[in-house]
CSV table of C-alpha atoms and ligand atoms in Angstrom, one decimal:
chain,number,residue,atom,x,y,z
A,1,MET,CA,-59.4,76.3,78.6
A,2,ALA,CA,-59.2,73.0,80.5
A,3,ALA,CA,-56.9,71.2,78.4
A,4,THR,CA,-54.2,69.3,80.1
A,5,PRO,CA,-50.8,70.5,79.6
A,6,ASP,CA,-48.5,68.2,77.5
A,7,PRO,CA,-46.0,66.8,79.9
A,8,ALA,CA,-43.3,66.8,77.4
A,9,LEU,CA,-43.5,70.5,77.2
A,10,PRO,CA,-41.8,72.7,79.8
A,11,MET,CA,-44.0,74.2,82.3
A,12,PRO,CA,-44.9,77.6,80.8
A,13,SER,CA,-46.3,78.9,83.8
A,14,ASP,CA,-43.1,78.3,85.6
A,15,ASN,CA,-41.2,81.4,85.8
A,16,GLU,CA,-38.2,79.4,86.9
A,17,SER,CA,-38.4,77.6,83.4
A,18,LEU,CA,-37.9,80.7,81.4
A,19,THR,CA,-35.2,81.9,83.6
A,20,GLN,CA,-33.5,78.5,83.2
A,21,ILE,CA,-33.9,78.6,79.5
A,22,GLU,CA,-32.6,82.1,79.2
A,23,SER,CA,-29.4,81.3,81.3
A,24,GLN,CA,-28.8,78.0,79.6
A,25,ALA,CA,-29.2,79.4,76.2
A,26,LEU,CA,-26.8,82.3,76.9
A,27,SER,CA,-24.2,80.3,78.4
A,28,GLU,CA,-24.3,77.8,75.6
A,29,LEU,CA,-24.3,80.6,73.0
A,30,ASP,CA,-21.2,81.8,74.8
A,31,ALA,CA,-19.4,78.5,73.9
A,32,VAL,CA,-20.5,78.5,70.3
A,33,ALA,CA,-17.3,78.7,68.3
A,34,ASN,CA,-18.4,78.2,64.6
A,35,ASP,CA,-21.4,78.6,62.2
A,36,ASP,CA,-22.4,75.0,62.4
A,37,ALA,CA,-22.5,75.1,66.3
A,38,LEU,CA,-24.4,78.3,66.0
A,39,GLU,CA,-27.2,76.7,63.8
A,40,ARG,CA,-27.5,73.8,66.2
A,41,TRP,CA,-28.0,76.1,69.0
A,42,ARG,CA,-30.6,78.2,67.1
A,43,VAL,CA,-32.6,75.0,66.3
A,44,ALA,CA,-32.3,73.9,69.9
A,45,TYR,CA,-33.9,77.0,71.3
A,46,LEU,CA,-35.7,78.8,68.4
A,47,GLY,CA,-36.4,76.0,65.9
A,48,ARG,CA,-39.8,74.5,65.2
A,49,ARG,CA,-39.4,72.1,68.2
A,50,GLY,CA,-37.0,74.4,70.1
A,51,ARG,CA,-37.3,75.0,73.8
A,52,LEU,CA,-38.5,78.5,73.7
A,53,THR,CA,-40.9,77.8,70.7
A,54,LEU,CA,-42.5,75.2,72.7
A,55,VAL,CA,-43.0,77.5,75.6
A,56,LEU,CA,-44.6,80.0,73.2
A,57,ARG,CA,-46.8,77.3,71.8
A,58,GLY,CA,-47.9,76.2,75.1
A,59,LEU,CA,-49.2,79.7,76.0
A,60,ALA,CA,-52.5,78.9,74.5
A,61,ASP,CA,-53.3,76.5,77.4
A,62,LEU,CA,-52.8,79.0,80.1
A,63,PRO,CA,-55.4,81.0,81.8
A,64,ILE,CA,-55.5,84.6,80.4
A,65,GLU,CA,-53.7,86.4,83.3
A,66,GLU,CA,-50.8,84.0,83.2
A,67,ARG,CA,-50.8,83.9,79.5
A,68,ARG,CA,-50.3,87.7,79.3
A,69,ARG,CA,-47.6,87.7,81.9
A,70,VAL,CA,-45.6,84.5,80.8
A,71,GLY,CA,-46.2,85.5,77.1
A,72,ALA,CA,-44.8,88.9,77.3
A,73,ARG,CA,-41.6,87.6,79.0
A,74,ALA,CA,-41.4,84.7,76.7
A,75,ASN,CA,-41.7,86.9,73.7
A,76,ARG,CA,-39.0,89.3,75.0
A,77,LEU,CA,-36.7,86.3,75.5
A,78,LYS,CA,-37.5,85.2,71.9
A,79,GLN,CA,-36.5,88.6,70.6
A,80,GLN,CA,-33.4,88.8,72.8
A,81,LEU,CA,-32.1,85.3,71.7
A,82,GLU,CA,-32.8,86.2,68.0
A,83,ALA,CA,-30.7,89.4,68.4
A,84,SER,CA,-28.1,87.2,70.1
A,85,VAL,CA,-27.9,84.8,67.3
A,86,GLU,CA,-27.4,87.7,64.8
A,87,GLU,CA,-24.7,89.3,66.9
A,88,LYS,CA,-23.0,86.0,67.3
A,89,ARG,CA,-23.2,85.4,63.6
A,90,ALA,CA,-21.6,88.6,62.9
A,91,ARG,CA,-18.8,88.2,65.4
A,92,LEU,CA,-17.9,84.5,64.0
A,93,ALA,CA,-17.8,86.0,60.5
A,94,GLN,CA,-15.6,88.9,61.5
A,95,SER,CA,-13.0,86.7,63.4
A,96,ALA,CA,-13.0,84.3,60.4
A,97,GLY,CA,-12.1,87.3,58.3
A,98,GLU,CA,-9.5,88.3,60.8
A,99,ALA,CA,-7.9,84.9,60.8
A,100,LEU,CA,-7.9,84.9,57.0
A,101,ASN,CA,-6.3,88.3,56.9
A,102,ALA,CA,-3.6,87.2,59.2
A,103,GLU,CA,-2.7,84.3,57.1
A,104,ARG,CA,-2.9,86.2,53.8
A,105,ILE,CA,0.2,85.9,51.6
A,106,ASP,CA,0.8,88.5,49.0
A,107,VAL,CA,2.0,86.4,46.2
A,108,THR,CA,2.9,89.6,44.2
A,109,LEU,CA,5.4,90.9,46.6
A,110,PRO,CA,9.0,90.6,45.3
A,111,GLY,CA,11.2,88.0,47.1
A,112,PRO,CA,14.4,88.9,49.0
A,113,PRO,CA,16.9,90.0,46.3
A,114,LEU,CA,19.4,87.2,45.4
A,115,PRO,CA,23.0,88.4,45.4
A,116,ARG,CA,24.0,88.7,41.7
A,117,GLY,CA,27.3,87.0,40.5
A,118,ARG,CA,29.5,88.2,37.7
A,119,LEU,CA,32.5,87.1,35.8
A,120,HIS,CA,36.0,87.3,37.2
A,121,PRO,CA,37.8,90.3,35.6
A,122,THR,CA,40.3,88.1,34.0
A,123,THR,CA,37.6,85.8,32.6
A,124,GLN,CA,35.9,88.9,31.1
A,125,THR,CA,39.3,90.0,29.4
A,126,LEU,CA,40.1,86.4,28.5
A,127,ARG,CA,36.6,86.2,26.6
A,128,ASP,CA,37.2,89.6,24.9
A,129,VAL,CA,40.6,88.3,23.8
A,130,LEU,CA,39.5,85.1,22.4
A,131,ASP,CA,36.3,86.7,20.7
A,132,CYS,CA,38.8,89.1,18.8
A,133,PHE,CA,40.9,86.1,17.4
A,134,VAL,CA,37.8,84.0,16.7
A,135,SER,CA,36.5,86.8,14.4
A,136,MET,CA,39.6,86.6,12.6
A,137,GLY,CA,39.4,82.9,11.9
A,138,PHE,CA,41.4,81.4,14.7
A,139,GLN,CA,40.1,78.2,16.5
A,140,VAL,CA,40.1,77.9,20.3
A,141,VAL,CA,41.8,74.8,21.7
A,142,GLU,CA,43.3,73.6,24.9
A,143,GLY,CA,46.0,71.6,26.4
A,144,PRO,CA,47.0,69.9,29.7
A,145,GLU,CA,48.3,71.9,32.5
A,146,ILE,CA,50.6,69.1,33.7
A,147,GLU,CA,53.1,68.9,30.7
A,148,TRP,CA,55.9,66.8,29.7
A,149,ASP,CA,59.4,68.4,29.7
A,150,HIS,CA,59.5,67.4,26.0
A,151,TYR,CA,56.6,69.7,25.0
A,152,ASN,CA,57.1,72.6,27.6
A,153,PHE,CA,61.0,72.8,26.8
A,154,GLU,CA,62.8,70.3,24.6
A,155,ALA,CA,60.4,70.4,21.4
A,156,LEU,CA,60.4,74.3,21.7
A,157,ARG,CA,64.3,74.3,21.4
A,158,ILE,CA,65.0,75.0,25.0
A,159,PRO,CA,67.3,71.9,25.8
A,160,ARG,CA,68.4,70.7,29.2
A,161,ASP,CA,71.3,72.8,30.5
A,162,HIS,CA,70.7,75.6,28.1
A,163,PRO,CA,70.6,79.1,29.7
A,164,ALA,CA,67.2,79.7,28.2
A,165,ARG,CA,65.7,77.4,30.6
A,166,ASP,CA,66.2,80.1,33.2
A,167,MET,CA,63.6,82.3,31.6
A,168,TRP,CA,61.1,80.1,33.3
A,169,ASP,CA,61.1,79.1,36.9
A,170,THR,CA,59.6,75.7,37.0
A,171,LEU,CA,57.5,73.7,39.3
A,172,TRP,CA,58.4,70.1,38.7
A,173,ILE,CA,56.1,67.1,39.4
A,174,ASP,CA,57.5,64.7,42.0
A,175,TYR,CA,57.7,61.8,39.6
A,176,GLU,CA,61.1,60.3,38.5
A,177,LYS,CA,61.8,58.2,35.4
A,178,ASP,CA,65.3,57.1,34.5
A,179,GLY,CA,66.6,59.4,37.2
A,180,GLU,CA,65.0,62.4,35.8
A,181,ARG,CA,61.9,64.4,36.5
A,182,PRO,CA,60.1,64.6,33.1
A,183,MET,CA,56.9,66.2,34.2
A,184,LEU,CA,56.0,69.7,35.1
A,185,LEU,CA,53.3,72.3,35.7
A,186,ARG,CA,53.5,74.0,32.3
A,187,THR,CA,55.4,77.3,32.5
A,188,HIS,CA,53.7,78.7,29.4
A,189,THR,CA,51.0,77.7,26.9
A,190,SER,CA,53.6,77.5,24.0
A,191,PRO,CA,54.0,73.7,24.2
A,192,ASN,CA,50.5,73.7,22.5
A,193,GLN,CA,52.1,74.9,19.4
A,194,ILE,CA,53.7,71.6,19.1
A,195,ARG,CA,50.8,69.6,20.3
A,196,VAL,CA,48.4,71.3,17.8
A,197,MET,CA,50.9,70.9,14.9
A,198,GLU,CA,51.4,67.3,15.6
A,199,GLN,CA,47.8,66.6,15.5
A,200,THR,CA,47.4,68.6,12.3
A,201,PRO,CA,49.1,66.6,9.5
A,202,GLU,CA,49.0,69.3,7.1
A,203,PRO,CA,48.6,73.2,7.5
A,204,PRO,CA,46.8,75.5,7.6
A,205,VAL,CA,46.8,76.1,11.2
A,206,ARG,CA,45.1,78.9,13.0
A,207,VAL,CA,44.6,78.5,16.8
A,208,VAL,CA,44.5,80.4,20.1
A,209,VAL,CA,45.1,78.4,23.2
A,210,PRO,CA,44.1,79.9,26.5
A,211,GLY,CA,45.1,78.4,29.8
A,212,LYS,CA,46.8,78.5,33.2
A,213,VAL,CA,50.6,78.4,33.7
A,214,TYR,CA,52.6,78.1,36.7
A,215,ARG,CA,55.9,79.4,37.8
A,216,TYR,CA,58.1,78.8,40.9
A,217,GLU,CA,58.1,82.5,41.7
A,218,ALA,CA,58.1,84.9,44.7
A,219,THR,CA,55.0,87.1,44.2
A,220,ASP,CA,55.1,90.9,43.8
A,221,PRO,CA,52.8,93.5,42.0
A,222,THR,CA,53.6,92.0,38.5
A,223,HIS,CA,54.3,88.3,39.4
A,224,GLU,CA,52.1,85.5,40.6
A,225,TRP,CA,52.9,81.8,40.8
A,226,MET,CA,49.9,81.1,38.4
A,227,HIS,CA,48.6,83.4,35.7
A,228,ILE,CA,46.6,82.9,32.5
A,229,GLN,CA,48.1,83.1,29.1
A,230,VAL,CA,46.6,83.1,25.4
A,231,GLU,CA,49.0,81.5,22.9
A,232,GLY,CA,48.4,82.0,19.2
A,233,LEU,CA,49.7,80.0,16.2
A,234,ALA,CA,49.2,80.5,12.5
A,235,VAL,CA,51.0,78.3,9.9
A,236,ASP,CA,50.4,78.2,6.2
A,237,GLU,CA,51.9,78.9,2.8
A,238,GLY,CA,53.3,82.7,2.6
A,239,ILE,CA,52.6,83.7,6.0
A,240,SER,CA,54.9,86.7,6.9
A,241,LEU,CA,55.8,89.2,9.4
A,242,ALA,CA,53.4,91.6,8.0
A,243,ASP,CA,50.6,89.2,8.8
A,244,LEU,CA,51.8,89.0,12.4
A,245,LYS,CA,51.8,92.7,12.6
A,246,GLY,CA,48.5,93.1,11.1
A,247,THR,CA,46.8,90.4,13.2
A,248,LEU,CA,48.2,91.9,16.5
A,249,ALA,CA,47.4,95.6,15.3
A,250,ASP,CA,43.9,94.7,15.0
A,251,PHE,CA,43.9,92.8,18.3
A,252,ALA,CA,45.4,95.8,20.0
A,253,ARG,CA,43.1,98.3,18.6
A,254,ARG,CA,39.9,96.0,19.5
A,255,ILE,CA,41.2,95.7,23.1
A,256,PHE,CA,42.7,99.0,23.7
A,257,GLY,CA,40.9,101.4,21.4
A,258,PRO,CA,40.9,102.3,17.7
A,259,ASP,CA,43.7,104.8,17.7
A,260,ARG,CA,46.4,102.5,19.1
A,261,LYS,CA,49.8,102.4,17.3
A,262,VAL,CA,51.7,99.1,17.6
A,263,ALA,CA,55.4,98.5,17.3
A,264,PHE,CA,57.8,95.6,17.5
A,265,ARG,CA,61.0,95.4,19.3
A,266,CYS,CA,63.6,92.6,19.1
A,267,ASP,CA,63.6,90.0,21.8
A,268,TYR,CA,64.6,86.4,22.2
A,269,PHE,CA,62.5,83.3,22.5
A,270,PRO,CA,64.1,80.1,21.4
A,271,PHE,CA,61.2,78.8,19.4
A,272,VAL,CA,60.9,81.9,17.1
A,273,GLU,CA,63.2,83.5,14.6
A,274,PRO,CA,63.1,86.5,14.7
A,275,GLY,CA,61.6,86.9,18.1
A,276,MET,CA,60.1,90.2,19.1
A,277,GLU,CA,57.9,91.9,21.7
A,278,LEU,CA,54.8,94.0,20.8
A,279,ARG,CA,54.3,97.4,22.2
A,280,ILE,CA,51.4,99.7,22.0
A,281,ASP,CA,51.6,103.5,22.3
A,282,CYS,CA,50.6,104.4,26.0
A,283,PHE,CA,46.7,105.0,25.9
A,284,LEU,CA,47.0,106.9,29.2
A,285,CYS,CA,49.4,109.6,28.3
A,286,GLY,CA,49.1,109.2,24.5
A,287,GLY,CA,52.9,108.6,24.4
A,288,GLU,CA,54.1,111.7,26.3
A,289,GLY,CA,55.3,109.5,29.2
A,290,CYS,CA,53.7,108.5,32.6
A,291,ARG,CA,53.9,106.0,35.4
A,292,THR,CA,52.1,103.1,33.5
A,293,CYS,CA,54.5,103.3,30.6
A,294,SER,CA,57.6,104.0,32.7
A,295,HIS,CA,57.9,107.4,31.1
A,296,SER,CA,58.8,105.7,27.8
A,297,GLY,CA,55.4,106.2,25.9
A,298,TRP,CA,55.1,102.6,25.1
A,299,ILE,CA,53.7,99.6,26.8
A,300,GLU,CA,54.9,96.0,26.2
A,301,ILE,CA,51.9,93.6,25.9
A,302,LEU,CA,53.2,90.3,24.4
A,303,GLY,CA,55.8,88.1,23.0
A,304,ALA,CA,55.8,87.0,19.4
A,305,GLY,CA,57.8,85.9,16.5
A,306,MET,CA,58.0,83.8,13.2
A,307,VAL,CA,58.0,80.1,14.1
A,308,HIS,CA,61.6,78.7,14.0
A,309,PRO,CA,62.0,76.5,10.8
A,310,GLU,CA,63.6,73.7,12.9
A,311,ILE,CA,60.3,73.5,14.7
A,312,LEU,CA,58.3,73.1,11.6
A,313,ASP,CA,60.5,70.5,10.4
A,314,ALA,CA,60.5,68.7,13.6
A,315,VAL,CA,56.8,68.3,13.6
A,316,GLY,CA,56.9,67.1,9.8
A,317,TYR,CA,56.0,70.3,8.0
A,318,ASP,CA,58.1,71.4,5.0
A,319,SER,CA,59.7,74.5,6.3
A,320,GLU,CA,60.6,75.6,2.6
A,321,ARG,CA,56.9,75.6,1.9
A,322,TYR,CA,55.4,76.7,5.1
A,323,THR,CA,55.8,79.5,7.4
A,324,GLY,CA,54.1,80.7,10.6
A,325,PHE,CA,53.8,83.2,13.4
A,326,ALA,CA,53.2,82.7,17.0
A,327,PHE,CA,52.5,84.9,19.9
A,328,GLY,CA,51.9,84.5,23.6
A,329,MET,CA,50.3,87.0,26.2
A,330,GLY,CA,49.4,87.2,29.8
A,331,ILE,CA,45.8,87.8,30.4
A,332,GLU,CA,46.3,89.5,33.8
A,333,ARG,CA,48.7,92.1,32.3
A,334,ILE,CA,46.1,93.0,29.6
A,335,ALA,CA,43.3,93.3,32.2
A,336,MET,CA,45.5,95.3,34.5
A,337,LEU,CA,46.3,97.8,31.6
A,338,ARG,CA,42.6,98.0,30.6
A,339,HIS,CA,41.4,98.7,34.1
A,340,GLY,CA,44.5,100.5,35.6
A,341,ILE,CA,45.0,97.7,38.2
A,342,GLU,CA,48.3,98.0,39.9
A,343,ASP,CA,48.9,94.7,41.6
A,344,ILE,CA,48.4,91.3,40.0
A,345,ARG,CA,48.0,89.6,43.4
A,346,LEU,CA,44.5,91.4,43.6
A,347,PHE,CA,42.9,89.0,41.1
A,348,TYR,CA,43.6,86.1,43.3
A,349,SER,CA,43.2,87.2,46.8
A,350,ASN,CA,39.4,86.7,46.9
A,351,ASP,CA,38.6,90.1,47.9
A,352,LEU,CA,35.1,90.8,46.9
A,353,ARG,CA,35.6,94.6,47.2
A,354,PHE,CA,38.1,94.5,44.5
A,355,LEU,CA,36.1,91.8,42.3
A,356,ARG,CA,32.8,93.6,42.6
A,357,GLN,CA,34.3,96.6,40.7
A,358,PHE,CA,34.4,94.7,37.4
B,1,LIG,N1,55.9,81.6,26.0
B,1,LIG,C1,56.5,82.9,26.3
B,1,LIG,C2,56.5,83.2,27.6
B,1,LIG,O1,55.8,82.6,28.3
B,1,LIG,C3,55.6,84.0,25.5
B,1,LIG,C4,55.8,83.8,24.0
B,1,LIG,C5,56.8,84.5,23.2
B,1,LIG,C6,55.1,83.0,23.3
B,1,LIG,C7,56.9,84.4,21.9
B,1,LIG,C8,55.1,83.0,21.7
B,1,LIG,C9,56.1,83.6,21.2
B,1,LIG,O2,54.4,82.2,21.0
B,1,LIG,O3,56.3,83.6,19.9
B,1,LIG,O4,57.1,84.1,28.1
């Protein structure tokens, strides 16, 4: 045992050296933060040319007494470091798992609920009314909201200075021509009767015309300065009042229930002759009289009549050959009756507590 110790190796006999290895190894291990660093550490101390491995290898060169003493200590240190590696490895794995867990997203969780929209109650009723007439063969067309005096009044037999003009409080457009104001916000959808007939050289005509109309009006529970109407017009050979009544009775039953009775009462509108209003029996009290029907048992729902022959002639139709009926209704009124709404202004006050009920 006279071999000279390799100077590259630590001095195995030196107790200081093992103490130093131990303290360096443990403090470096402390700083290890991931698996790669841990592996580098392991190779540096316990690998084939690791610091402790070299000490153990150098034991053979020591005198027997020292070999036993140093060897026992070096082996204990080896076991300690090996155990430390395993412990560290487990801790790294655990904290990686925790980090993953903290970042985990459950993609199957439902998202925050989106507020669900719905159709405005007048839109719902408008669609139901249009569906009803479409199913009877009427076409849906639309016309302008800014209208000429000619279509809104003149062509409908409502001449200037005629008292019938007072039926419609008018919002005129601030535009003058020849000292007159010929444009307005349409007060009803009836001007589209003329427009449609002018664009249809020869009957048959069967149209419904939905749209907004405007009136210069103080608002109250039954009046708004804007409301929505649906106009109806049918012109053909042999159309009679019976067709009008049958059509409107079918409409009333589809919207207000299959048992509805309908009745006409005379009324005046310059563009129809005869003119009338359509009433249905009160679906709340069954005709006995209540607040909704003003204790009459009947509810007025629209204006109607047979198209005036002068109007047919004016658009170039032969009034000896063709006849027609027309009607016009306010959609808010229909919706109010359907849902028991008592104030038309609720539709347009943007109060979600009201709107969400429909
Ligand atoms: N245009 C009328 C109004 O706004 C309603 C009306 C009545 C329309 C009789 C018609 C009709 O087509 O024949 O008060």
